[in-house]
Short mmCIF file of C-alpha atoms in Angstrom, two decimals:
data_model
loop_
_atom_site.label_atom_id
_atom_site.label_comp_id
_atom_site.label_asym_id
_atom_site.label_seq_id
_atom_site.Cartn_x
_atom_site.Cartn_y
_atom_site.Cartn_z
CA GLN V 1 7.68 -7.80 16.53
CA GLY V 2 8.78 -4.20 16.71
CA LEU V 3 11.93 -2.15 16.43
CA LEU V 4 14.07 -0.85 19.25
CA ARG V 5 16.30 2.18 18.70
CA THR V 6 19.26 2.77 20.99
CA GLY V 7 21.21 5.81 19.81
CA SER V 8 21.97 5.06 16.16
CA LYS V 9 21.53 1.27 16.50
CA VAL V 10 18.33 -0.47 15.43
CA LYS V 11 17.32 -3.97 16.44
CA ILE V 12 14.23 -6.20 16.52
CA SER V 13 12.34 -6.25 19.81
CA ASP V 14 9.41 -8.26 21.15
CA SER V 15 8.55 -5.38 23.50
CA PHE V 16 6.99 -2.19 22.14
CA LYS V 17 4.28 0.42 22.79
CA SER V 18 1.11 0.91 20.75
CA LEU V 19 0.22 4.35 19.43
CA THR V 20 -3.32 5.52 20.11
CA LYS V 21 -5.16 8.77 19.43
CA ASP V 22 -7.98 10.57 21.14
CA GLY V 23 -11.20 11.11 19.22
CA ASN V 24 -10.48 14.80 18.66
CA GLU V 25 -6.88 14.39 17.45
CA LYS V 26 -6.21 14.77 13.73
CA ILE V 27 -3.33 12.92 12.09
CA GLY V 28 -2.20 12.43 8.52
CA TRP V 29 0.84 11.90 6.30
CA LYS V 30 3.38 14.42 4.97
CA TYR V 31 6.12 14.00 2.39
CA CYS V 32 9.28 16.12 2.65
CA THR V 33 12.28 15.98 0.33
CA GLY V 34 15.95 15.60 1.27
CA HIS V 35 16.80 16.18 4.91
CA LYS V 36 13.73 18.33 5.55
CA LYS V 37 11.15 17.28 8.12
CA PRO V 38 7.61 18.48 8.88
CA THR V 39 7.15 21.05 11.62
CA ARG V 40 4.30 18.96 13.08
CA ALA V 41 5.92 15.50 12.73
CA ILE V 42 5.09 13.10 15.58
CA PRO V 43 8.31 12.22 17.45
CA CYS V 44 9.25 8.72 18.61
CA ASP V 45 9.70 10.10 22.13
CA ASP V 46 6.28 11.21 23.39
CA SER V 47 7.93 13.66 25.81
CA LYS V 48 9.18 15.79 22.87
CA ALA V 49 7.21 18.51 21.10
CA LEU V 50 5.89 18.08 17.55
CA GLY V 51 8.73 18.33 15.02
CA ALA V 52 11.41 18.09 17.75
CA GLY V 53 14.12 15.47 18.05
CA ASP V 54 15.85 13.14 15.61
CA CYS V 55 13.34 10.28 15.42
CA PHE V 56 9.80 10.41 14.02
CA LEU V 57 6.98 7.97 13.29
CA GLY V 58 6.50 7.26 9.61
CA GLU V 59 5.99 4.89 6.72
CA SER V 60 8.16 3.73 3.88
CA VAL V 61 6.91 4.34 0.35
CA TYR V 62 7.06 1.77 -2.46
CA GLY V 63 9.54 3.06 -5.05
CA ASP V 64 9.82 0.86 -8.16
CA GLY V 65 10.18 -2.24 -5.99
CA ILE V 66 13.05 -0.78 -3.97
CA CYS V 67 11.02 -0.63 -0.75
CA HIS V 68 8.04 -2.29 0.85
CA GLU V 69 5.32 -0.08 2.34
CA GLU V 70 5.61 -0.58 6.10
CA LEU V 71 5.15 1.48 9.25
CA GLY V 72 8.30 2.28 11.20
CA PHE V 73 10.36 5.18 12.44
CA ILE V 74 12.34 7.80 10.55
CA GLN V 75 15.84 8.64 11.66
CA GLY V 76 18.06 10.65 9.35
CA ARG V 77 17.03 9.95 5.78
CA PHE V 78 15.70 6.41 6.28
CA VAL V 79 12.54 4.70 7.53
CA TYR V 80 13.47 1.69 9.67
CA MET V 81 10.90 -1.12 9.76
CA ILE V 82 10.27 -4.83 10.05
CA HIS V 83 9.33 -6.67 6.83
CA ASN V 84 8.71 -10.43 6.88
CA GLY V 85 10.36 -10.67 10.31
CA LYS V 86 13.58 -8.91 9.24
CA LYS V 87 14.96 -5.41 9.77
CA SER V 88 14.74 -3.23 6.70
CA ARG V 89 15.23 0.42 5.76
CA CYS V 90 14.02 2.65 2.98
CA PRO V 91 14.94 6.18 1.82
CA PHE V 92 11.41 6.93 0.53
CA ARG V 93 9.32 8.13 3.47
CA LEU V 94 6.13 9.72 4.71
CA TYR V 95 6.02 11.37 8.14
CA LEU V 96 3.08 10.88 10.50
CA VAL V 97 1.95 14.41 11.38
CA GLU V 98 -0.60 16.14 13.59
CA THR V 99 -2.89 18.00 11.16
CA SER V 100 -4.89 20.50 13.23
CA GLN V 101 -2.57 23.12 11.65
CA ASP V 102 -0.57 23.13 8.40
CA SER V 103 2.79 21.37 8.67
CA GLN V 104 5.70 22.87 6.70
CA CYS V 105 8.82 21.04 5.54
CA VAL V 106 11.89 22.74 7.03
#
């Protein structure tokens, strides 16, 4: 199962795309505090430039049992994900970033 985002609504979907990378692409993880986001964050919409838009690929971070570590997408200050077949969200997040250049939190 995956997640489907329509505007600000999130729901479970059985239809989703898989992310792949070419052999020469470099990706990694970046933590930013508050409402900041990395300049080279990978957007949910592959037609947008790095760091552009309001939705980014990411991962939730375990925080004293508050969250489970799962892949999902970041919108606003939350990572939205599926955990044990149910929708979940977490405020502790890592952004998936392209790392051929340094990514700043802005």
